[in-house]
Short mmCIF file of C-alpha atoms in Angstrom, two decimals:
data_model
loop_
_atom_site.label_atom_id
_atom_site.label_comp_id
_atom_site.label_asym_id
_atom_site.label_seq_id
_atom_site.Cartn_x
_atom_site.Cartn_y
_atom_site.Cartn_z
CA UNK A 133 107.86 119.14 135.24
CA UNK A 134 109.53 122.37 133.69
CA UNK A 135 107.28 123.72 130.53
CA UNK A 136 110.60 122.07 128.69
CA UNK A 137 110.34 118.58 129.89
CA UNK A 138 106.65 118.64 129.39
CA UNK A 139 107.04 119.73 125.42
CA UNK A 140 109.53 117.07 124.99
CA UNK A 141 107.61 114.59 126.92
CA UNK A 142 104.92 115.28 124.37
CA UNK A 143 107.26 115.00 121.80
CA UNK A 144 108.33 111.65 122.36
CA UNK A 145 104.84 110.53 122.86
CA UNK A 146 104.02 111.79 119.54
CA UNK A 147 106.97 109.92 118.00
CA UNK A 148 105.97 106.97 119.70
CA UNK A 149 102.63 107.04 118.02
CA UNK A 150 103.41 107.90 114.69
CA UNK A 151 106.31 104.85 115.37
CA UNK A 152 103.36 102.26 116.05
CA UNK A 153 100.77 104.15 113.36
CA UNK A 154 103.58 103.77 110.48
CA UNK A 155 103.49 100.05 111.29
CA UNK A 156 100.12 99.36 111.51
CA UNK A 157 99.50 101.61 108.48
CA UNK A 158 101.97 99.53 105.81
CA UNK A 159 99.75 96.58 106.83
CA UNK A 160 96.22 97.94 107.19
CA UNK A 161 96.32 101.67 105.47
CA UNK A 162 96.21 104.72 107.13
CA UNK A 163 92.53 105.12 106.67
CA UNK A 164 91.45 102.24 108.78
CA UNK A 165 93.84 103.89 111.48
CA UNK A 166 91.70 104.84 114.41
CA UNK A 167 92.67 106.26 117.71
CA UNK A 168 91.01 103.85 120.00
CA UNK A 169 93.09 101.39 118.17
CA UNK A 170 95.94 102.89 118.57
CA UNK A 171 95.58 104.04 121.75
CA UNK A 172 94.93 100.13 123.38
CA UNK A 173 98.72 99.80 121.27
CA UNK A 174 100.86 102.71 122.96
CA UNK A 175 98.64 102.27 125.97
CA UNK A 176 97.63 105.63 126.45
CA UNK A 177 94.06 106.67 126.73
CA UNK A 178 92.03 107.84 123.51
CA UNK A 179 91.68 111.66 124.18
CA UNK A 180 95.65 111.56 125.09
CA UNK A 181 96.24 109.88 121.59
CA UNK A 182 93.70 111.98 119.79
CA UNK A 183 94.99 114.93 122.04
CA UNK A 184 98.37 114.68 120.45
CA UNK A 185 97.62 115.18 116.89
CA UNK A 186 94.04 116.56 116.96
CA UNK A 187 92.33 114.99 113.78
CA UNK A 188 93.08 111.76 112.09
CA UNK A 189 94.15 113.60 109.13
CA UNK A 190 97.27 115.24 110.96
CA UNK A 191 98.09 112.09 112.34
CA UNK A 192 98.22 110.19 108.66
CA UNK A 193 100.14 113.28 107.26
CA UNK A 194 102.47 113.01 110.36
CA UNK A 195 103.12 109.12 109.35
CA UNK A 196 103.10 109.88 105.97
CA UNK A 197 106.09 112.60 106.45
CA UNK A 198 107.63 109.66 108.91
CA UNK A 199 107.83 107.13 106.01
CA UNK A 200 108.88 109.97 102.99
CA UNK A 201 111.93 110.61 106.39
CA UNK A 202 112.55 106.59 106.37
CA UNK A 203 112.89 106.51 102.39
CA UNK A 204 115.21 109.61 102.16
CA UNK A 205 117.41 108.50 105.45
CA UNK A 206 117.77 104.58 103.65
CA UNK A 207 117.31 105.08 99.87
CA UNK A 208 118.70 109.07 99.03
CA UNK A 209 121.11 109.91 102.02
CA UNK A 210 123.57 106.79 101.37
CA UNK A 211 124.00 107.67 97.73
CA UNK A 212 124.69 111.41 98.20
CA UNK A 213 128.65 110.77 98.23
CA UNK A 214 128.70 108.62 95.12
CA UNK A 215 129.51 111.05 92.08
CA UNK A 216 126.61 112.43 90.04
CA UNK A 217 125.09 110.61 87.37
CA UNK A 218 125.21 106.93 86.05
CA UNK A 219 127.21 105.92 89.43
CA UNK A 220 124.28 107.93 91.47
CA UNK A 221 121.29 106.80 89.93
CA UNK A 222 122.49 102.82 89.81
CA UNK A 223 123.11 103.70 94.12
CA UNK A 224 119.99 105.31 94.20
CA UNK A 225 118.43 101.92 92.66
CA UNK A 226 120.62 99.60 94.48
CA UNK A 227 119.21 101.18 98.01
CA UNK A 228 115.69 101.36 96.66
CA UNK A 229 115.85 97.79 95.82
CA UNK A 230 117.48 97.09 99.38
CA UNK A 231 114.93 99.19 101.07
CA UNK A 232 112.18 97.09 99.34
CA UNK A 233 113.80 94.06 100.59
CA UNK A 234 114.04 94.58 104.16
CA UNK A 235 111.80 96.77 104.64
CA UNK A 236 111.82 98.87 107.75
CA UNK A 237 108.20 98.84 107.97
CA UNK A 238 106.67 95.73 108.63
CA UNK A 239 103.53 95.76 105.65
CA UNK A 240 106.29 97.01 103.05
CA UNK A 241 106.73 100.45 101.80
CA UNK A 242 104.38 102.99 103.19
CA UNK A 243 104.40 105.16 100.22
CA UNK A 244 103.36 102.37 97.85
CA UNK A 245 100.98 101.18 100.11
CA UNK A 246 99.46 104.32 101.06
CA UNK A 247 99.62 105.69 96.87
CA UNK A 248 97.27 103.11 95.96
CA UNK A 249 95.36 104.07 98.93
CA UNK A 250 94.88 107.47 97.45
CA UNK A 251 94.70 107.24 94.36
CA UNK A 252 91.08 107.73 93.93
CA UNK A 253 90.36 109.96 96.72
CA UNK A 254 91.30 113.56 97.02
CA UNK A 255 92.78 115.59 99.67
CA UNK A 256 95.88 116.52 101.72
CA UNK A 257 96.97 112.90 102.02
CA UNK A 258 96.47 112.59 98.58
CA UNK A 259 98.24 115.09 97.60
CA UNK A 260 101.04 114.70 99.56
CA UNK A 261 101.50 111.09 98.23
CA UNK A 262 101.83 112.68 94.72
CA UNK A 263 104.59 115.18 96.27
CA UNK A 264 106.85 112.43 97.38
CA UNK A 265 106.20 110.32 94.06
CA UNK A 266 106.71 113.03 92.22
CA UNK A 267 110.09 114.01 93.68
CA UNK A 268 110.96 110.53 93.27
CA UNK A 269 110.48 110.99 89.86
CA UNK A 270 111.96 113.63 89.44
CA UNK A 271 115.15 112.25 91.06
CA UNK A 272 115.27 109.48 88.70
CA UNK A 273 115.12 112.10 86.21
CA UNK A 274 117.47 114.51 87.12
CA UNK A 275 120.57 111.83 87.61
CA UNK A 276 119.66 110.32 84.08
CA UNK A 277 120.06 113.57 82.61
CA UNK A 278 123.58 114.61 84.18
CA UNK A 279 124.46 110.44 82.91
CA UNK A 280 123.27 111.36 79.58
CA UNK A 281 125.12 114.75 79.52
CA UNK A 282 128.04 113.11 80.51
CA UNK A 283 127.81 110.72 78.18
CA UNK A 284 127.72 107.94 80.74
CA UNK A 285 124.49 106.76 78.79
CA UNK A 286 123.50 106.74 75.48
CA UNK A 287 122.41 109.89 74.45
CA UNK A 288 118.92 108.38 72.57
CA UNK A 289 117.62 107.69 76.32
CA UNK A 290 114.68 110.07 77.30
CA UNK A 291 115.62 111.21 81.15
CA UNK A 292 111.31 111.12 82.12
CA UNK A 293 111.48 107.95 80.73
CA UNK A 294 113.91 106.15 82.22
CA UNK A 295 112.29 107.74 85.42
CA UNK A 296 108.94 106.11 84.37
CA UNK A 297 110.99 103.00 83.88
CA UNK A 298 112.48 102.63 86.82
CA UNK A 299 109.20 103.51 89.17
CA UNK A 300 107.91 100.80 87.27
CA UNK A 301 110.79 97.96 87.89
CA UNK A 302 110.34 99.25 91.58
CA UNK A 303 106.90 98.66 91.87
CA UNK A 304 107.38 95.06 89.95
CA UNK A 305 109.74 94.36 92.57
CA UNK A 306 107.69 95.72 95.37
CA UNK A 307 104.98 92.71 93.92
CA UNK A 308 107.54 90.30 93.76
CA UNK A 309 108.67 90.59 97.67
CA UNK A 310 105.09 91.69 98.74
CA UNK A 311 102.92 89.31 97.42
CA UNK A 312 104.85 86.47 95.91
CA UNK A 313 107.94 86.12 98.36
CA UNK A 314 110.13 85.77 95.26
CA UNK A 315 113.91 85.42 96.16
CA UNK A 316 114.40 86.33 92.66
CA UNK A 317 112.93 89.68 92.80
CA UNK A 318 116.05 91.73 93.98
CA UNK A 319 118.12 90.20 90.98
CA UNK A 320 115.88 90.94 88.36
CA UNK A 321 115.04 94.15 88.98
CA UNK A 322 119.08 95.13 88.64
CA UNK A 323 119.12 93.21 85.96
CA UNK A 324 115.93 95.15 84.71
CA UNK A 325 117.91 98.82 85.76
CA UNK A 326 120.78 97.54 83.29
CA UNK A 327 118.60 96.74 80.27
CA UNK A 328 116.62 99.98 80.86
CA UNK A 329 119.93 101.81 80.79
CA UNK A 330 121.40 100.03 77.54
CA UNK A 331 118.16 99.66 75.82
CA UNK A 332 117.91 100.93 72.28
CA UNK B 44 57.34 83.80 91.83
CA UNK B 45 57.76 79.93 90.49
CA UNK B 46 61.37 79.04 91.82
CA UNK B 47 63.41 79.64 88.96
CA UNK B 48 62.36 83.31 88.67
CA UNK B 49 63.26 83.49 92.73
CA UNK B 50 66.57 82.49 91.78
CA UNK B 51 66.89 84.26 88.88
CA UNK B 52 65.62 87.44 90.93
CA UNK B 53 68.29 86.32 93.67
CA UNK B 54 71.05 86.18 90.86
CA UNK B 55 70.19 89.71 89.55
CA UNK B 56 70.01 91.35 93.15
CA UNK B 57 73.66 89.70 93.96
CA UNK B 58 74.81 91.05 90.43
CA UNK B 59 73.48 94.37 91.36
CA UNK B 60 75.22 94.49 94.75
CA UNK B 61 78.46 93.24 93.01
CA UNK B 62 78.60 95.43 90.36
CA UNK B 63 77.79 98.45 92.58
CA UNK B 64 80.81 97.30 95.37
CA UNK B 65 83.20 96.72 92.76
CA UNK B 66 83.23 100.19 92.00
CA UNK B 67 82.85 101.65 95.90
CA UNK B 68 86.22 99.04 96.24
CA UNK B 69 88.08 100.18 93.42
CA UNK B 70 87.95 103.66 95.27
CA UNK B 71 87.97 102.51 98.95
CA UNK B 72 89.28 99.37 98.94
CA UNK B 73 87.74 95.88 99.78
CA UNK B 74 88.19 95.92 103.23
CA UNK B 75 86.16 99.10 103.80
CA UNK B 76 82.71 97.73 102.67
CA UNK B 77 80.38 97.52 105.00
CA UNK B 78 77.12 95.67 104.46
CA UNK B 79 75.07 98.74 105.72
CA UNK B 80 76.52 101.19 103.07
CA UNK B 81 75.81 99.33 100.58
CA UNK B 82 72.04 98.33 101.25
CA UNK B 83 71.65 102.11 101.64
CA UNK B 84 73.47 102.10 97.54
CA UNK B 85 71.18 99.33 96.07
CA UNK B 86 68.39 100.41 98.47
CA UNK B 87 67.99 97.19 99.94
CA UNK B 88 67.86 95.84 103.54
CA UNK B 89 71.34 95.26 105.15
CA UNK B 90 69.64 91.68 106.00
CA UNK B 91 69.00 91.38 102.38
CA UNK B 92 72.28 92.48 101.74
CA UNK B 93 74.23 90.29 104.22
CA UNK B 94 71.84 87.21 103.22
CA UNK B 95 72.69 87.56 99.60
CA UNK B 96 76.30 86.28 100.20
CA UNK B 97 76.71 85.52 103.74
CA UNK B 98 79.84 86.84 104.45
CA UNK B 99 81.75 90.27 104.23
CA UNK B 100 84.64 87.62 102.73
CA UNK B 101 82.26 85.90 100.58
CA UNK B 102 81.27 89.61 99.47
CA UNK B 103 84.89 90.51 98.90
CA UNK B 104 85.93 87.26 96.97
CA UNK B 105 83.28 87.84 94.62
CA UNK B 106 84.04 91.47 93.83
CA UNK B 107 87.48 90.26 92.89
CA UNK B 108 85.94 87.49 91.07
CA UNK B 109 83.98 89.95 89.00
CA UNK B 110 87.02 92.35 88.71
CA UNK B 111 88.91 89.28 87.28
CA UNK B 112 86.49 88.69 84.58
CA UNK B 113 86.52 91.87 83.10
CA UNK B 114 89.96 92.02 83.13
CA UNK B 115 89.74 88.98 80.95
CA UNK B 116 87.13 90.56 78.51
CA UNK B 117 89.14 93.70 78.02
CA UNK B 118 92.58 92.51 77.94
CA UNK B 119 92.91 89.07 77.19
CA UNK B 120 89.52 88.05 75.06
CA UNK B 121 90.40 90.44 72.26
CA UNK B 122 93.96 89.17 72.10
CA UNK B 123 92.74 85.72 71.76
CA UNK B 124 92.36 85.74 67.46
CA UNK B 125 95.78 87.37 67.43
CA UNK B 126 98.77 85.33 65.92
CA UNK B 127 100.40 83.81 69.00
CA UNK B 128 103.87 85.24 70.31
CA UNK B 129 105.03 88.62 69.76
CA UNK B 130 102.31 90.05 67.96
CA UNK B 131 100.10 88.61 70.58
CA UNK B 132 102.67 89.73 73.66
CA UNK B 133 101.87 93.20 72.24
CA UNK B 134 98.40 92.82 71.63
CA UNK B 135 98.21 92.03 75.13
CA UNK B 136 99.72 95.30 76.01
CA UNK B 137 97.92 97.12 74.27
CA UNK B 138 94.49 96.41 75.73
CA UNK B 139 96.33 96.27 79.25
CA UNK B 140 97.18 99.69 78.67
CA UNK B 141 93.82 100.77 76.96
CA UNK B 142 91.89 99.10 80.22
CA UNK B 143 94.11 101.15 82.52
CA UNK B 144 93.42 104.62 80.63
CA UNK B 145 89.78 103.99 80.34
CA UNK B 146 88.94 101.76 83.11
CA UNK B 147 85.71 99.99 84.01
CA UNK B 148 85.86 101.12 87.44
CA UNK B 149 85.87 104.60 88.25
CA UNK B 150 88.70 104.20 91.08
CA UNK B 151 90.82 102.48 88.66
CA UNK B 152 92.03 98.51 88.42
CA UNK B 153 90.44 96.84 91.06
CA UNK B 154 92.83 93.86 91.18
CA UNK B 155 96.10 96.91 90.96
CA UNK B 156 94.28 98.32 94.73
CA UNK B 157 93.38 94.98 95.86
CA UNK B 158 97.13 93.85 95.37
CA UNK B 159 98.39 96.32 97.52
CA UNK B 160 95.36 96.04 99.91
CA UNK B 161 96.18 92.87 100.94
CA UNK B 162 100.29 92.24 100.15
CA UNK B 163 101.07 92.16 103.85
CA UNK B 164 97.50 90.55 104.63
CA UNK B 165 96.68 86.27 105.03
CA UNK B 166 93.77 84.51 104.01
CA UNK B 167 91.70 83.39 101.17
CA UNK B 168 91.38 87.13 99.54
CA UNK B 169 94.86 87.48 99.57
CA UNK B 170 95.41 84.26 97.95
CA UNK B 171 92.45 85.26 95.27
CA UNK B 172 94.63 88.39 94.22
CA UNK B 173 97.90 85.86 94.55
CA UNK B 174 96.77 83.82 91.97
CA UNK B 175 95.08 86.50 89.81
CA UNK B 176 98.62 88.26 89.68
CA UNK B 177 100.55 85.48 88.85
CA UNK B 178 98.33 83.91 86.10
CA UNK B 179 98.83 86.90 84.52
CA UNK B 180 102.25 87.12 84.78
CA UNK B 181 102.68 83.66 83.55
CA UNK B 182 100.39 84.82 80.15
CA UNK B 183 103.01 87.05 79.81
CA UNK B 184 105.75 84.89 80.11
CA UNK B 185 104.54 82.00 78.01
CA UNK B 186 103.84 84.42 75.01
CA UNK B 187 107.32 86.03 75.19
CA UNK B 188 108.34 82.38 75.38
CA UNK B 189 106.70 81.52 72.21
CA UNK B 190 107.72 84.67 70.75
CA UNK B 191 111.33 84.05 71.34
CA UNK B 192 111.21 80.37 70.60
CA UNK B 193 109.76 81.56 67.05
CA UNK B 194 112.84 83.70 66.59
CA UNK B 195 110.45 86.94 66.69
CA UNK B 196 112.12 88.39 69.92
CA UNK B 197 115.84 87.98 70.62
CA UNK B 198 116.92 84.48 71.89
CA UNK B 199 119.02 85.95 74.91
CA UNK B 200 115.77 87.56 76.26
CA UNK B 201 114.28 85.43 79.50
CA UNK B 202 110.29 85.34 78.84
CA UNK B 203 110.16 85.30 83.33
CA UNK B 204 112.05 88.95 82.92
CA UNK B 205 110.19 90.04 80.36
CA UNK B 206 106.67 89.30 82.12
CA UNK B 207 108.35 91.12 85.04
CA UNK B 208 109.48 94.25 83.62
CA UNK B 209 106.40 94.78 81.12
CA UNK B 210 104.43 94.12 84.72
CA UNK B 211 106.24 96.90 86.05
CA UNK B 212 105.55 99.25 82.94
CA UNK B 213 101.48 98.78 83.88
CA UNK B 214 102.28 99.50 87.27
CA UNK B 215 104.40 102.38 86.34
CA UNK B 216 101.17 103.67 83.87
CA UNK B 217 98.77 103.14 86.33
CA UNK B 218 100.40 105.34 88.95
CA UNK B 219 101.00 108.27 85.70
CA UNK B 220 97.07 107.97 85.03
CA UNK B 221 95.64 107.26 88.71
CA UNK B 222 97.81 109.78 90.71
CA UNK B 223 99.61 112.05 88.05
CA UNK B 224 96.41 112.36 85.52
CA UNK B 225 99.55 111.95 82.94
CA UNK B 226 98.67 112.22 79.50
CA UNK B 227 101.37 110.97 78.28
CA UNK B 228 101.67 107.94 80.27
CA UNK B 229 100.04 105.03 77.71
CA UNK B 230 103.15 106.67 75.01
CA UNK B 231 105.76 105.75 77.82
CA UNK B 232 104.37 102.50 78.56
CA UNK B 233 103.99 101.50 74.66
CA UNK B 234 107.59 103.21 74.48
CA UNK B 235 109.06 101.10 77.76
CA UNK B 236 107.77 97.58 75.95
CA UNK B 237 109.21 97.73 72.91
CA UNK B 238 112.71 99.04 74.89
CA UNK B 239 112.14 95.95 77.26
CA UNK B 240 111.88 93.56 74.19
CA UNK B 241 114.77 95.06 72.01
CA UNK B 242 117.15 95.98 75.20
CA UNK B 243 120.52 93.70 75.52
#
């Protein structure tokens, strides 16, 4: 093969394992990944999986950056042509909620899972979990603000804490699908978003 | 030893080993015990270890079992001589949120990582955090219920939405404290309840 095939040969293998990891990590975790495991799953031989990423560290970051691609590409991308503010932030929390649901990962969100994960240990996976939460956050926040501005909300709201709010309805919902298959989940947590955004 | 000082010997070893995994779990997780670490942390043998409860399950279900009952000391115990309803509901809250900020276990709520641990998970530990999740949802519910009922909260509010969306604001304060180190998270979370019970 020409040096180009090869790189993109080992390209695609790499995507194929961070694929399969990302799966097996919104069930299990990313720390009890391991690369015999996954090598029996992409059926490739332990050195070739290991090979590919070099320490089990790189290979959760790489899964980590997969899922942070998965939540912008289904939660922030689809809302980018609805106009700034209230409109924005109610799409943002509409796709969130949708995301949730039907989850493209097959343990639920990989971010939730793997921010629990972390949250007592310290480290590069660590603190790339707080990157993407933070950003979240500060998402939330930011489309509040230009709502409030506008006068689309009620100017007594706090912009962090409707942010801290809405992370929180998320994760309520995220328990409601996760662990208690609750049908209801999707419709109270809009109906949550609207109280939080009218609350006094 | 007469027998009752064997058993009572038996019951403080299993204590001791409890006690001591609670804490490794609330940082690791349950699943990553191992009955060989933690002879080496209670300087036992791993037979002694493994004898003391038989299984790595049995283990794991009694962690959670312990985790459980502090919960109950911290938050609900001292809410117990409070007037029932809404100053109750908030009483609740309150020691929620206090237990959160200054938590027993050094990796934070054990039941909060557990939850997460095993969402996309089967079997009886699963169904241990199941039930511990929803009973406490359902104290939530039944003292907004009273509380509304009693004319002390507004009748339109629904005592199932209220349980979820103050269960949300502890998820929401455990990720400020756990993975932001936010100081101002317990403020927010005091701040979201009384929104939640005064919003339209």
């Amino acid at each position: 093969m020409s040096p180009r095939s090869t790189a993109e040969q080992a390209e695609r293998t790499r995507d194929e394992i961070v694929r399969r990891a990302s799966e097996l990590a919104s069930i299990g975790g990313l720390e009890a990944l391991s690369f015999g495991q996954l090598a029996k799953e992409v059926q490739l031989s332990k050195a070739g999986v290991a090979g590919a990423f070099g320490s089990k560290e790189a290979l959760q970051l790489s899964i980590l950056g997969r899922a942070v691609e998965v939540f912008r590409e289904q939660v922030w991308d689809p809302a980018a042509g609805v106009p700034a503010g209230r409109a924005r932030l109610l799409a943002l929390c509409d796709n969130w909620f949708r995301y949730l649901e039907r989850c493209p990962f097959p343990g639920g969100c990989l971010i939730t899972t793997a921010s629990v994960e972390w949250d007592a240990r310290s480290g590069p996976i660590r603190e790339a979990v707080v990157a993407a939460q933070r950003r979240w956050l500060k998402v939330l926040s930011a489309e509040a603000e230009v709502a409030i501005r506008a006068r689309e909300l009620p100017r007594r709201l706090d912009p962090d804490q409707v942010a801290f709010e809405i992370a929180g309805i998320g994760w309520s919902l995220n328990q409601a699908i996760q662990l208690f298959g609750d049908a209801s989940g999707p419709d109270r947590a809009r109906r949550a978003v609207e109280r939080t955004l009218s609350a006094r």
